[in-house]
Short mmCIF file of C-alpha atoms in Angstrom, two decimals:
data_model
loop_
_atom_site.label_atom_id
_atom_site.label_comp_id
_atom_site.label_asym_id
_atom_site.label_seq_id
_atom_site.Cartn_x
_atom_site.Cartn_y
_atom_site.Cartn_z
CA MET G 204 100.10 -76.52 -44.12
CA ASP G 205 100.76 -73.18 -42.20
CA ALA G 206 101.00 -73.34 -38.42
CA THR G 207 101.13 -70.32 -36.06
CA HIS G 208 102.64 -70.84 -32.88
CA ALA G 209 104.85 -69.26 -30.15
CA HIS G 210 108.48 -69.22 -31.48
CA ASP G 211 109.38 -66.73 -29.01
CA HIS G 212 110.23 -68.48 -25.83
CA GLY G 213 110.57 -65.37 -23.35
CA HIS G 214 106.49 -65.59 -24.00
CA ASP G 215 106.14 -69.33 -23.17
CA HIS G 216 104.95 -68.70 -19.48
CA HIS G 217 104.56 -71.77 -17.79
CA PRO G 218 104.96 -72.57 -13.87
CA SER G 219 107.63 -74.54 -12.76
CA GLY G 220 108.62 -76.59 -9.30
CA LEU G 221 106.90 -79.64 -7.92
CA MET G 222 102.89 -77.94 -8.04
CA ARG G 223 103.49 -77.21 -11.83
CA TRP G 224 103.48 -81.24 -12.26
CA VAL G 225 100.22 -81.63 -9.44
CA LYS G 226 98.03 -78.94 -11.12
CA THR G 227 99.21 -78.94 -14.42
CA THR G 228 96.30 -78.70 -16.98
CA ASN G 229 98.51 -78.83 -19.78
CA HIS G 230 98.54 -81.89 -22.49
CA LYS G 231 102.02 -81.86 -22.62
CA ASP G 232 102.70 -81.85 -18.94
CA ILE G 233 100.10 -84.61 -18.32
CA GLY G 234 101.54 -86.71 -21.35
CA THR G 235 104.93 -86.63 -19.78
CA LEU G 236 103.38 -87.67 -16.23
CA TYR G 237 101.99 -90.66 -18.01
CA LEU G 238 104.80 -91.75 -19.82
CA TRP G 239 107.06 -91.28 -16.68
CA PHE G 240 104.51 -93.46 -14.55
CA ALA G 241 104.46 -96.19 -17.25
CA LEU G 242 108.21 -96.43 -17.20
CA ILE G 243 108.07 -96.75 -13.73
CA MET G 244 105.40 -99.31 -13.48
CA PHE G 245 107.12 -101.29 -16.18
CA PHE G 246 110.55 -101.47 -14.53
CA PHE G 247 108.28 -102.61 -11.14
CA ALA G 248 106.07 -104.90 -13.54
CA GLY G 249 109.42 -106.25 -15.26
CA SER G 250 111.33 -107.09 -11.85
CA LEU G 251 108.38 -109.46 -11.03
CA ALA G 252 108.75 -111.32 -14.44
CA MET G 253 112.33 -111.73 -13.38
CA MET G 254 111.54 -113.13 -10.22
CA ILE G 255 109.10 -115.52 -11.75
CA ARG G 256 111.88 -116.60 -14.63
CA ALA G 257 114.55 -117.14 -11.91
CA GLU G 258 112.09 -119.72 -10.14
CA LEU G 259 111.38 -121.51 -13.52
CA PHE G 260 115.25 -121.82 -14.26
CA GLU G 261 115.36 -125.23 -12.69
CA PRO G 262 112.53 -127.79 -11.61
CA GLY G 263 111.70 -127.45 -7.81
CA MET G 264 111.43 -124.80 -5.47
CA GLN G 265 113.96 -122.51 -5.71
CA PHE G 266 113.24 -118.84 -4.18
CA VAL G 267 109.89 -118.50 -3.64
CA HIS G 268 106.55 -120.31 -1.97
CA PRO G 269 104.05 -121.25 -4.78
CA GLU G 270 101.52 -118.73 -2.99
CA PHE G 271 104.02 -115.78 -3.68
CA PHE G 272 104.59 -117.29 -7.45
CA ASN G 273 101.09 -116.84 -7.95
CA GLN G 274 101.04 -113.29 -6.58
CA LEU G 275 104.01 -112.68 -8.82
CA THR G 276 102.16 -113.99 -12.01
CA THR G 277 98.94 -112.32 -10.95
CA MET G 278 100.27 -108.91 -10.33
CA HIS G 279 102.77 -108.93 -13.26
CA GLY G 280 99.75 -109.35 -15.59
CA LEU G 281 97.52 -106.45 -13.92
CA ILE G 282 100.44 -104.11 -13.65
CA MET G 283 101.74 -104.55 -17.29
CA ILE G 284 98.21 -104.30 -18.69
CA PHE G 285 96.85 -101.45 -16.42
CA GLY G 286 99.65 -99.65 -15.33
CA VAL G 287 102.07 -99.84 -18.11
CA ILE G 288 100.59 -100.26 -21.81
CA MET G 289 97.43 -98.53 -21.30
CA PRO G 290 98.92 -95.19 -19.33
CA ALA G 291 101.98 -95.33 -22.03
CA PHE G 292 99.15 -95.14 -25.04
CA THR G 293 97.50 -92.28 -22.82
CA GLY G 294 100.42 -90.31 -22.46
CA PHE G 295 101.21 -90.39 -26.15
CA ALA G 296 97.67 -89.54 -26.68
CA ASN G 297 97.84 -86.84 -24.61
CA TRP G 298 101.33 -85.58 -26.24
CA GLN G 299 100.52 -85.96 -29.99
CA VAL G 300 96.50 -85.80 -30.42
CA PRO G 301 96.12 -82.30 -29.84
CA LEU G 302 99.80 -81.47 -32.02
CA MET G 303 98.62 -83.77 -34.54
CA ILE G 304 95.31 -81.88 -35.00
CA GLY G 305 96.36 -78.42 -34.52
CA ALA G 306 94.41 -77.67 -31.17
CA PRO G 307 95.97 -75.79 -28.40
CA ASP G 308 94.96 -78.61 -25.45
CA MET G 309 92.80 -81.11 -24.63
CA ALA G 310 89.15 -80.13 -24.48
CA PHE G 311 88.80 -80.72 -20.59
CA PRO G 312 91.99 -80.06 -19.45
CA ARG G 313 90.96 -80.32 -15.47
CA MET G 314 89.61 -83.42 -16.00
CA ASN G 315 92.55 -84.82 -17.91
CA ASN G 316 94.56 -83.81 -14.80
CA TRP G 317 92.25 -85.74 -12.47
CA SER G 318 92.36 -88.58 -15.22
CA PHE G 319 96.09 -89.19 -14.86
CA TRP G 320 96.35 -88.23 -10.63
CA LEU G 321 93.69 -91.42 -10.40
CA LEU G 322 96.50 -93.79 -11.53
CA PRO G 323 99.26 -93.57 -8.91
CA VAL G 324 96.10 -93.63 -5.99
CA ALA G 325 95.14 -97.41 -7.97
CA ALA G 326 99.12 -98.31 -8.19
CA ILE G 327 99.55 -97.82 -4.37
CA PHE G 328 96.57 -99.81 -3.79
CA LEU G 329 97.90 -102.55 -5.95
CA ILE G 330 101.64 -102.60 -4.68
CA GLY G 331 100.41 -101.76 -1.41
CA GLU G 332 99.04 -105.51 -1.37
CA PHE G 333 102.23 -107.16 -1.07
CA PHE G 334 102.66 -105.87 2.51
CA LEU G 335 99.13 -106.96 3.87
CA PRO G 336 98.71 -110.12 5.98
CA GLY G 337 98.26 -112.86 3.36
CA GLY G 338 100.22 -110.99 0.89
CA ALA G 339 99.02 -109.36 -3.03
CA VAL G 340 96.05 -110.84 -4.96
CA ALA G 341 97.08 -114.39 -6.32
CA GLY G 342 93.89 -115.57 -7.93
CA GLY G 343 94.72 -114.61 -11.66
CA TRP G 344 94.92 -111.02 -13.28
CA THR G 345 91.36 -112.62 -14.96
CA MET G 346 89.91 -112.32 -11.44
CA TYR G 347 87.77 -115.57 -11.90
CA PRO G 348 85.93 -116.68 -8.87
CA PRO G 349 85.49 -118.88 -6.86
CA LEU G 350 89.10 -117.82 -5.62
CA PHE G 351 88.44 -114.04 -6.05
CA ILE G 352 85.39 -114.83 -4.01
CA GLN G 353 87.58 -116.62 -1.02
CA GLY G 354 90.37 -114.41 -0.78
CA GLY G 355 91.50 -111.69 1.73
CA VAL G 356 91.61 -108.27 2.06
CA SER G 357 93.98 -107.68 -0.81
CA TYR G 358 91.13 -108.78 -3.38
CA ASP G 359 88.95 -106.02 -2.23
CA LEU G 360 91.79 -103.54 -2.92
CA THR G 361 92.34 -104.86 -6.23
CA ILE G 362 88.67 -104.87 -6.95
CA PHE G 363 88.77 -100.67 -6.15
CA ALA G 364 92.23 -99.95 -7.99
CA VAL G 365 90.33 -101.56 -11.01
CA HIS G 366 87.12 -99.48 -10.28
CA ILE G 367 89.67 -96.23 -9.93
CA MET G 368 91.75 -97.18 -13.00
CA GLY G 369 88.31 -97.70 -14.92
CA ALA G 370 87.42 -94.30 -14.06
CA SER G 371 90.58 -92.59 -15.25
CA SER G 372 90.26 -94.64 -18.25
CA ILE G 373 86.50 -93.15 -18.82
CA MET G 374 87.62 -89.78 -18.25
CA GLY G 375 90.44 -89.97 -20.52
CA SER G 376 88.30 -91.32 -23.74
CA ILE G 377 85.56 -88.61 -22.75
CA ASN G 378 88.52 -86.19 -23.39
CA ILE G 379 90.40 -87.47 -26.26
CA ILE G 380 86.66 -88.03 -28.35
CA THR G 381 85.73 -84.59 -27.52
CA THR G 382 89.03 -83.35 -28.35
CA ILE G 383 89.19 -84.91 -31.72
CA LEU G 384 85.59 -84.36 -32.74
CA ASN G 385 85.68 -80.50 -31.78
CA MET G 386 88.91 -79.14 -31.78
CA ARG G 387 90.52 -79.89 -35.39
CA ALA G 388 92.34 -77.38 -37.09
CA PRO G 389 90.14 -75.77 -40.03
CA GLY G 390 90.50 -78.09 -43.40
CA MET G 391 91.51 -80.96 -41.20
CA THR G 392 88.38 -83.27 -42.36
CA MET G 393 88.03 -86.84 -40.65
CA MET G 394 89.47 -88.36 -43.55
CA LYS G 395 92.29 -86.12 -43.41
CA MET G 396 93.60 -87.11 -39.79
CA PRO G 397 97.00 -89.14 -38.80
CA MET G 398 96.40 -92.62 -38.36
CA PHE G 399 97.39 -91.86 -34.71
CA VAL G 400 94.56 -90.04 -34.04
CA TRP G 401 91.79 -92.27 -35.84
CA THR G 402 93.22 -95.31 -33.87
CA TRP G 403 92.82 -93.48 -30.70
CA LEU G 404 89.41 -92.22 -31.59
CA ILE G 405 88.31 -95.78 -32.01
CA THR G 406 89.94 -96.96 -29.14
CA ALA G 407 88.30 -94.57 -26.85
CA TYR G 408 84.86 -95.43 -28.00
CA LEU G 409 86.01 -99.20 -26.94
CA LEU G 410 87.23 -98.07 -23.81
CA ILE G 411 83.81 -96.51 -22.82
CA ALA G 412 81.79 -99.58 -24.07
CA THR G 413 84.08 -101.91 -22.00
CA MET G 414 85.08 -100.34 -18.54
CA PRO G 415 81.57 -99.97 -17.15
CA VAL G 416 81.33 -103.67 -18.14
CA LEU G 417 84.22 -104.69 -16.35
CA ALA G 418 83.37 -102.43 -13.64
CA GLY G 419 80.12 -104.01 -13.49
CA ALA G 420 81.42 -107.64 -13.07
CA VAL G 421 84.13 -106.41 -10.28
CA THR G 422 81.19 -104.93 -8.33
CA MET G 423 79.34 -108.02 -8.36
CA LEU G 424 82.18 -109.74 -7.39
CA LEU G 425 82.50 -107.21 -4.45
CA THR G 426 78.79 -108.03 -3.53
CA ASP G 427 79.27 -111.65 -3.34
CA ARG G 428 82.32 -111.28 -0.78
CA HIS G 429 80.44 -108.83 1.63
CA PHE G 430 76.96 -108.21 0.82
CA GLY G 431 75.28 -112.08 0.54
CA THR G 432 74.56 -112.01 -3.14
CA HIS G 433 75.24 -114.82 -5.13
CA PHE G 434 75.77 -113.80 -8.60
CA PHE G 435 78.86 -116.05 -8.99
CA ASN G 436 78.96 -117.91 -5.78
CA ALA G 437 77.93 -121.87 -6.61
CA ALA G 438 76.94 -122.43 -3.45
CA GLY G 439 74.26 -120.10 -3.25
CA GLY G 440 73.20 -120.99 -6.63
CA GLY G 441 75.00 -118.66 -8.70
CA ASP G 442 77.10 -119.00 -11.62
CA PRO G 443 81.11 -118.90 -12.00
CA VAL G 444 80.96 -119.21 -15.84
CA MET G 445 78.77 -116.62 -15.67
CA PHE G 446 81.78 -114.26 -14.57
CA GLN G 447 83.62 -115.48 -17.19
CA HIS G 448 81.30 -114.40 -19.95
CA ILE G 449 80.80 -110.72 -18.55
CA PHE G 450 84.81 -110.74 -17.70
CA TRP G 451 85.74 -111.65 -21.77
CA PHE G 452 83.15 -109.71 -23.07
CA PHE G 453 85.39 -106.69 -21.76
CA GLY G 454 88.50 -108.67 -21.89
CA HIS G 455 88.48 -109.22 -25.61
CA PRO G 456 87.82 -105.68 -26.99
CA GLU G 457 90.46 -104.98 -24.21
CA VAL G 458 93.43 -106.79 -26.34
CA TYR G 459 92.61 -104.44 -29.13
CA ILE G 460 92.62 -101.53 -26.89
CA LEU G 461 95.84 -102.81 -25.91
CA ILE G 462 96.89 -103.08 -29.85
CA LEU G 463 95.25 -100.56 -31.76
CA PRO G 464 97.04 -97.17 -30.97
CA ALA G 465 100.19 -99.11 -31.60
CA PHE G 466 98.87 -99.66 -34.99
CA GLY G 467 98.54 -95.79 -34.92
CA ILE G 468 102.12 -95.28 -34.39
CA ILE G 469 103.32 -98.01 -36.64
CA SER G 470 101.07 -95.93 -39.42
CA GLN G 471 103.05 -92.91 -38.77
CA ILE G 472 106.53 -94.06 -38.58
CA ILE G 473 106.59 -96.52 -41.63
CA PRO G 474 105.73 -93.60 -43.88
CA THR G 475 108.34 -91.20 -42.46
CA PHE G 476 111.17 -93.52 -43.17
CA ALA G 477 109.84 -95.06 -46.34
CA ARG G 478 109.58 -91.40 -47.53
CA LYS G 479 106.12 -92.40 -49.15
CA PRO G 480 102.65 -91.80 -48.17
CA LEU G 481 100.94 -94.59 -46.37
CA PHE G 482 99.46 -97.24 -48.78
CA GLY G 483 95.74 -97.70 -48.48
CA TYR G 484 95.19 -94.74 -45.86
CA ALA G 485 91.15 -95.24 -45.86
CA SER G 486 91.39 -99.23 -46.21
CA MET G 487 93.45 -98.64 -42.89
CA VAL G 488 90.73 -96.40 -41.19
CA TYR G 489 88.20 -98.93 -42.13
CA ALA G 490 90.20 -102.05 -41.18
CA THR G 491 90.83 -100.17 -37.66
CA GLY G 492 86.99 -99.43 -37.37
CA SER G 493 86.55 -103.26 -38.33
CA ILE G 494 88.64 -104.81 -36.01
CA ALA G 495 86.79 -102.88 -33.19
CA ILE G 496 83.24 -104.07 -34.12
CA LEU G 497 84.32 -107.62 -34.60
CA SER G 498 86.19 -107.70 -31.03
CA PHE G 499 83.23 -107.62 -29.53
CA ILE G 500 81.59 -110.75 -30.71
CA VAL G 501 84.45 -113.07 -30.17
CA TRP G 502 84.95 -113.23 -26.46
CA GLY G 503 83.61 -117.00 -26.77
CA HIS G 504 86.96 -118.12 -27.68
CA HIS G 505 88.39 -117.52 -24.23
CA MET G 506 85.94 -120.29 -22.94
CA PHE G 507 86.02 -123.12 -25.65
CA THR G 508 86.74 -125.68 -22.58
CA VAL G 509 84.22 -124.19 -20.15
CA GLY G 510 81.24 -126.05 -21.96
CA MET G 511 79.66 -124.81 -24.96
CA PRO G 512 77.16 -125.96 -27.63
CA ALA G 513 78.96 -126.81 -30.96
CA ALA G 514 77.31 -123.98 -32.58
CA GLY G 515 78.32 -121.67 -30.32
CA GLN G 516 82.23 -123.43 -30.71
CA LEU G 517 81.72 -122.83 -34.48
CA PHE G 518 80.55 -119.09 -34.43
CA PHE G 519 83.21 -117.71 -32.17
CA MET G 520 85.80 -119.80 -34.03
CA TYR G 521 85.01 -118.38 -37.51
CA SER G 522 84.32 -114.92 -36.00
CA THR G 523 87.63 -114.77 -34.32
CA MET G 524 88.87 -116.11 -37.68
CA LEU G 525 87.49 -113.20 -39.25
CA ILE G 526 89.61 -110.73 -37.46
CA ALA G 527 92.66 -112.17 -39.26
CA VAL G 528 91.51 -110.37 -42.41
CA PRO G 529 91.14 -106.59 -41.58
CA THR G 530 94.35 -107.22 -39.53
CA GLY G 531 95.99 -108.73 -42.86
CA VAL G 532 94.94 -105.49 -44.78
CA LYS G 533 96.84 -103.88 -42.42
CA VAL G 534 100.09 -105.74 -42.43
CA PHE G 535 100.09 -105.44 -46.51
CA ASN G 536 99.65 -102.00 -46.22
CA TRP G 537 102.50 -101.35 -44.29
CA VAL G 538 104.73 -103.70 -46.41
CA ALA G 539 102.95 -102.29 -49.24
CA THR G 540 104.45 -98.82 -47.66
CA MET G 541 108.03 -99.94 -47.72
CA TRP G 542 107.59 -101.13 -51.15
CA LYS G 543 109.93 -99.23 -53.07
CA GLY G 544 110.80 -97.00 -50.58
CA SER G 545 113.97 -94.63 -49.90
CA MET G 546 114.15 -96.66 -46.48
CA THR G 547 116.44 -95.78 -43.91
CA PHE G 548 116.56 -97.76 -40.61
CA GLU G 549 116.63 -95.23 -37.66
CA THR G 550 115.90 -97.02 -34.11
CA PRO G 551 111.82 -95.88 -34.57
CA MET G 552 112.11 -97.80 -37.98
CA LEU G 553 113.66 -100.52 -36.67
CA PHE G 554 111.24 -101.17 -33.89
CA ALA G 555 108.49 -100.57 -36.75
CA VAL G 556 109.60 -103.25 -38.75
CA ALA G 557 110.09 -105.49 -36.00
CA PHE G 558 106.67 -104.75 -35.09
CA VAL G 559 105.47 -105.60 -38.43
CA CYS G 560 107.25 -109.34 -38.22
CA LEU G 561 106.68 -110.21 -34.71
CA PHE G 562 103.39 -109.18 -34.32
CA THR G 563 102.10 -111.01 -37.70
CA MET G 564 104.26 -114.01 -36.16
CA GLY G 565 101.75 -113.55 -32.68
CA GLY G 566 98.99 -113.07 -34.75
CA PHE G 567 99.15 -116.37 -36.43
CA SER G 568 99.85 -118.08 -33.39
CA GLY G 569 96.18 -116.92 -32.12
CA LEU G 570 95.14 -118.00 -35.20
CA VAL G 571 96.02 -121.39 -34.25
CA LEU G 572 94.23 -120.78 -30.77
CA ALA G 573 91.18 -119.93 -32.69
CA ILE G 574 90.49 -123.34 -34.13
CA THR G 575 88.17 -124.93 -31.48
CA PRO G 576 89.85 -128.71 -31.03
CA VAL G 577 93.14 -127.01 -30.93
CA ASP G 578 92.47 -124.53 -28.32
CA ILE G 579 90.90 -127.31 -26.40
CA GLN G 580 94.27 -129.09 -26.28
CA LEU G 581 96.42 -125.89 -25.30
CA GLN G 582 94.10 -124.28 -23.30
CA ASP G 583 96.10 -122.85 -20.35
CA THR G 584 99.74 -123.92 -21.43
CA TYR G 585 102.60 -122.08 -22.30
CA TYR G 586 101.54 -122.06 -26.03
CA VAL G 587 98.66 -119.35 -24.87
CA VAL G 588 101.66 -117.23 -22.86
CA ALA G 589 104.14 -117.56 -25.94
CA HIS G 590 101.03 -116.02 -28.15
CA PHE G 591 99.80 -113.28 -25.81
CA HIS G 592 103.40 -112.24 -25.55
CA TYR G 593 104.20 -112.03 -28.82
CA VAL G 594 101.45 -109.59 -29.53
CA LEU G 595 101.83 -107.45 -26.48
CA VAL G 596 105.55 -107.38 -26.33
CA SER G 597 106.62 -107.41 -29.72
CA GLY G 598 103.35 -105.69 -30.46
CA ALA G 599 102.16 -103.17 -28.05
CA LEU G 600 105.85 -102.72 -26.07
CA PHE G 601 107.82 -102.46 -29.04
CA SER G 602 105.51 -99.97 -31.03
CA ILE G 603 105.69 -97.58 -27.40
CA PHE G 604 109.67 -98.07 -27.54
CA ALA G 605 109.19 -97.18 -31.46
CA GLY G 606 106.87 -94.08 -30.86
CA ALA G 607 109.11 -93.00 -27.91
CA TYR G 608 112.49 -92.94 -30.10
CA TYR G 609 110.39 -91.35 -32.93
CA TRP G 610 108.77 -88.57 -30.73
CA LEU G 611 111.48 -87.77 -28.21
CA PRO G 612 113.33 -85.28 -30.08
CA LYS G 613 110.01 -83.39 -30.52
CA TRP G 614 109.61 -84.03 -26.44
CA THR G 615 112.74 -82.97 -25.09
CA GLY G 616 114.45 -80.71 -28.00
CA HIS G 617 117.29 -83.19 -28.24
CA MET G 618 118.48 -86.38 -30.29
CA TYR G 619 118.42 -89.08 -28.42
CA ASP G 620 121.76 -91.46 -28.80
CA GLU G 621 121.59 -93.53 -31.95
CA LYS G 622 124.04 -95.95 -31.12
CA LEU G 623 122.62 -96.64 -27.48
CA GLY G 624 119.01 -96.78 -29.49
CA LYS G 625 120.12 -99.45 -31.92
CA LEU G 626 121.96 -101.42 -29.20
CA HIS G 627 118.37 -101.29 -27.14
CA PHE G 628 116.99 -102.53 -29.89
CA TRP G 629 118.97 -105.61 -31.45
CA LEU G 630 119.06 -106.64 -27.61
CA SER G 631 115.24 -106.59 -27.26
CA VAL G 632 114.46 -108.11 -30.49
CA ILE G 633 117.18 -110.97 -29.86
CA SER G 634 116.46 -111.28 -26.39
CA MET G 635 112.40 -111.50 -26.60
CA ASN G 636 112.62 -114.08 -28.95
CA ILE G 637 115.23 -116.36 -26.95
CA LEU G 638 112.40 -115.43 -24.37
CA PHE G 639 109.09 -116.11 -25.70
CA PHE G 640 109.87 -118.56 -28.90
CA PRO G 641 110.66 -121.73 -26.61
CA MET G 642 107.30 -121.39 -24.93
CA HIS G 643 105.76 -122.52 -27.92
CA PHE G 644 107.34 -125.58 -27.67
CA LEU G 645 106.55 -125.69 -23.67
CA GLY G 646 103.06 -125.50 -24.53
CA LEU G 647 103.26 -127.74 -27.13
CA ALA G 648 104.35 -130.46 -24.77
CA GLY G 649 101.92 -130.18 -22.41
CA MET G 650 103.52 -127.44 -19.66
CA PRO G 651 100.50 -125.64 -17.66
CA ARG G 652 100.56 -122.19 -17.14
CA ARG G 653 100.96 -120.25 -13.87
CA VAL G 654 102.99 -123.53 -11.99
CA PRO G 655 106.06 -122.55 -9.80
CA ASP G 656 107.46 -126.00 -10.43
CA TYR G 657 107.44 -128.61 -13.58
CA ALA G 658 108.40 -131.84 -14.81
CA LEU G 659 112.29 -132.71 -15.74
CA GLN G 660 111.36 -133.14 -19.38
CA PHE G 661 110.46 -129.25 -19.51
CA THR G 662 114.07 -127.90 -18.05
CA GLN G 663 115.98 -127.12 -21.31
CA PHE G 664 113.50 -124.63 -22.57
CA ASN G 665 112.62 -123.15 -19.48
CA GLN G 666 116.19 -122.36 -19.19
CA ILE G 667 116.66 -121.08 -22.44
CA ALA G 668 113.82 -118.82 -21.82
CA SER G 669 114.86 -117.47 -18.60
CA ILE G 670 118.20 -116.51 -19.87
CA GLY G 671 116.47 -114.59 -22.81
CA GLY G 672 114.19 -113.26 -20.03
CA PHE G 673 117.49 -111.82 -18.09
CA ILE G 674 118.86 -110.18 -21.22
CA PHE G 675 115.51 -108.68 -21.97
CA GLY G 676 114.94 -107.09 -18.67
CA ALA G 677 118.62 -105.85 -18.57
CA SER G 678 118.41 -104.35 -22.28
CA GLN G 679 115.56 -102.16 -21.05
CA LEU G 680 118.04 -100.37 -18.49
CA ILE G 681 119.46 -98.82 -21.72
CA PHE G 682 116.23 -97.65 -22.74
CA LEU G 683 116.06 -95.72 -19.38
CA ILE G 684 119.82 -94.22 -19.81
CA VAL G 685 118.55 -93.08 -23.60
CA VAL G 686 115.80 -91.51 -22.48
CA LEU G 687 117.61 -89.65 -19.49
CA LYS G 688 120.26 -88.55 -21.70
CA ALA G 689 117.69 -87.13 -23.89
CA VAL G 690 116.14 -85.05 -21.18
CA ARG G 691 119.26 -83.92 -19.80
CA GLY G 692 120.51 -82.83 -23.61
CA GLY G 693 122.35 -83.44 -26.49
CA ALA G 694 122.48 -82.77 -30.21
CA LYS G 695 119.71 -79.87 -30.92
CA ALA G 696 116.59 -81.64 -32.64
CA THR G 697 115.31 -79.54 -35.40
CA ASP G 698 111.62 -78.52 -35.99
CA LYS G 699 111.29 -81.68 -38.60
CA VAL G 700 113.22 -84.13 -36.93
CA TRP G 701 112.75 -86.66 -39.65
CA GLU G 702 113.35 -85.71 -42.98
CA GLY G 703 110.42 -87.94 -44.20
CA ALA G 704 107.92 -86.66 -41.59
CA GLU G 705 104.80 -85.17 -42.46
CA GLY G 706 102.19 -83.31 -40.14
CA LEU G 707 101.20 -80.53 -38.01
CA GLU G 708 103.44 -81.75 -35.02
CA TRP G 709 106.98 -81.07 -37.12
CA THR G 710 105.52 -77.66 -38.14
CA VAL G 711 106.28 -76.59 -34.08
CA PRO G 712 109.78 -75.96 -32.80
CA SER G 713 111.63 -79.01 -31.07
CA PRO G 714 110.88 -79.21 -27.95
CA ALA G 715 107.08 -78.26 -28.39
CA PRO G 716 106.66 -74.79 -26.94
CA TYR G 717 104.47 -75.03 -23.99
CA HIS G 718 101.49 -73.15 -25.34
CA THR G 719 100.92 -74.33 -29.29
CA PHE G 720 98.34 -73.82 -31.93
CA GLU G 721 96.97 -70.19 -30.04
CA THR G 722 95.95 -69.47 -33.53
CA ALA G 723 94.55 -72.57 -35.09
CA PRO G 724 96.30 -73.68 -38.43
CA MET G 725 95.07 -74.14 -41.90
CA VAL G 726 95.27 -77.26 -43.19
CA LYS G 727 95.09 -77.59 -46.92
#
């Protein structure tokens, strides 16, 4: 591979000051904005989770009213999904996709700027709800009617915020697809693209297919609330269950929107630190595509308890289990890549290995929930909470940490503090298990989710989970310190930061110049 780039920083013109960030059309600046936005939202949504765990430390009502507790759980879910995980992955895409395919920027730089600046507006709407009469939305992140039809003005603001975030996602996806299909360096065929680029290409298609479905569903909610329609209002002949069908047709592919980019990041990191090419590259690409297609035909497994014919239950049970096959291919290939590799365990690799182990556990508990009779027993218990937190925290979030440590030297030009990074890893991985593992037992014993109070027999497991939660929350401050230290200075990073790293992004200097690949590199 040969790359041409501006080594001379004297020619590396870029604007400065506040307006640089407001008006920027540079993919690296916009990627940085996305990542900082996600980090700020992470600490906000995390603080809501700390309040939830503080309230659940003991049975009885301690700190908050039940109505406010419901607001905390709803807003924690909404912000973690739409304000943290999705923007963080989009930040990675903005930074890395053009660098990895040898493009000078995204295809539509001005639309890229708009895609980002819509997000803070939506965040202000969501967070501002806490200060409105009646408080924030409290009907659950799934926005089920009839609660969502009956609520106050904050419910309208939530619908508006979801529309804005959806528009942002669709614009971002169009940009990513166009960039990948049209702006690859000469010689980079589709089957030579890095796995991270592949996973984002497929994720972008998923977003374009599902976001309009969510937009339609919440628009119907809005017209039910204010314009006299009765799509979901049973009092007027509507069907609340229809909302669940529409919502989960969006909602289940959304799960994979939150995890496919994570697969991409892990597929970059493991070969680097195992010093071996990714095992079964082609099968990884096909597995990613298979997961995306299957994700559209499994939404019914969220609705086993609302009334469904036995044939429907069987269909959704088996189709859900089928997703374990391509996912298993991925896990096998990651393990095979590590097999007999010359592995070292810097912080990105530690998070990547933890991802493979803990995400697999989350996948297994999902397989358990796919079994209809079991799901009917465990529906809306803490077992479900344990399952999706194993997938989303040790899956999506750990992959974001892994990717951040992996590319931080390329972004900032400085090596991060390895000791603090490892401390962050060990505290996170241990406390995360203390936090979420007992929730399996709470769920199996029958503790329902979304309740501020509980029976005495659940006390000990809740206390263990809360202690784990507080340690997990506090340990994330270490990550903030690591990032700030790397931004401010530290040991100079080389162009090819990691010995085993392969790809075009490692051919440009660290930090990556403001303008890269003004002449397209040749890929052989």
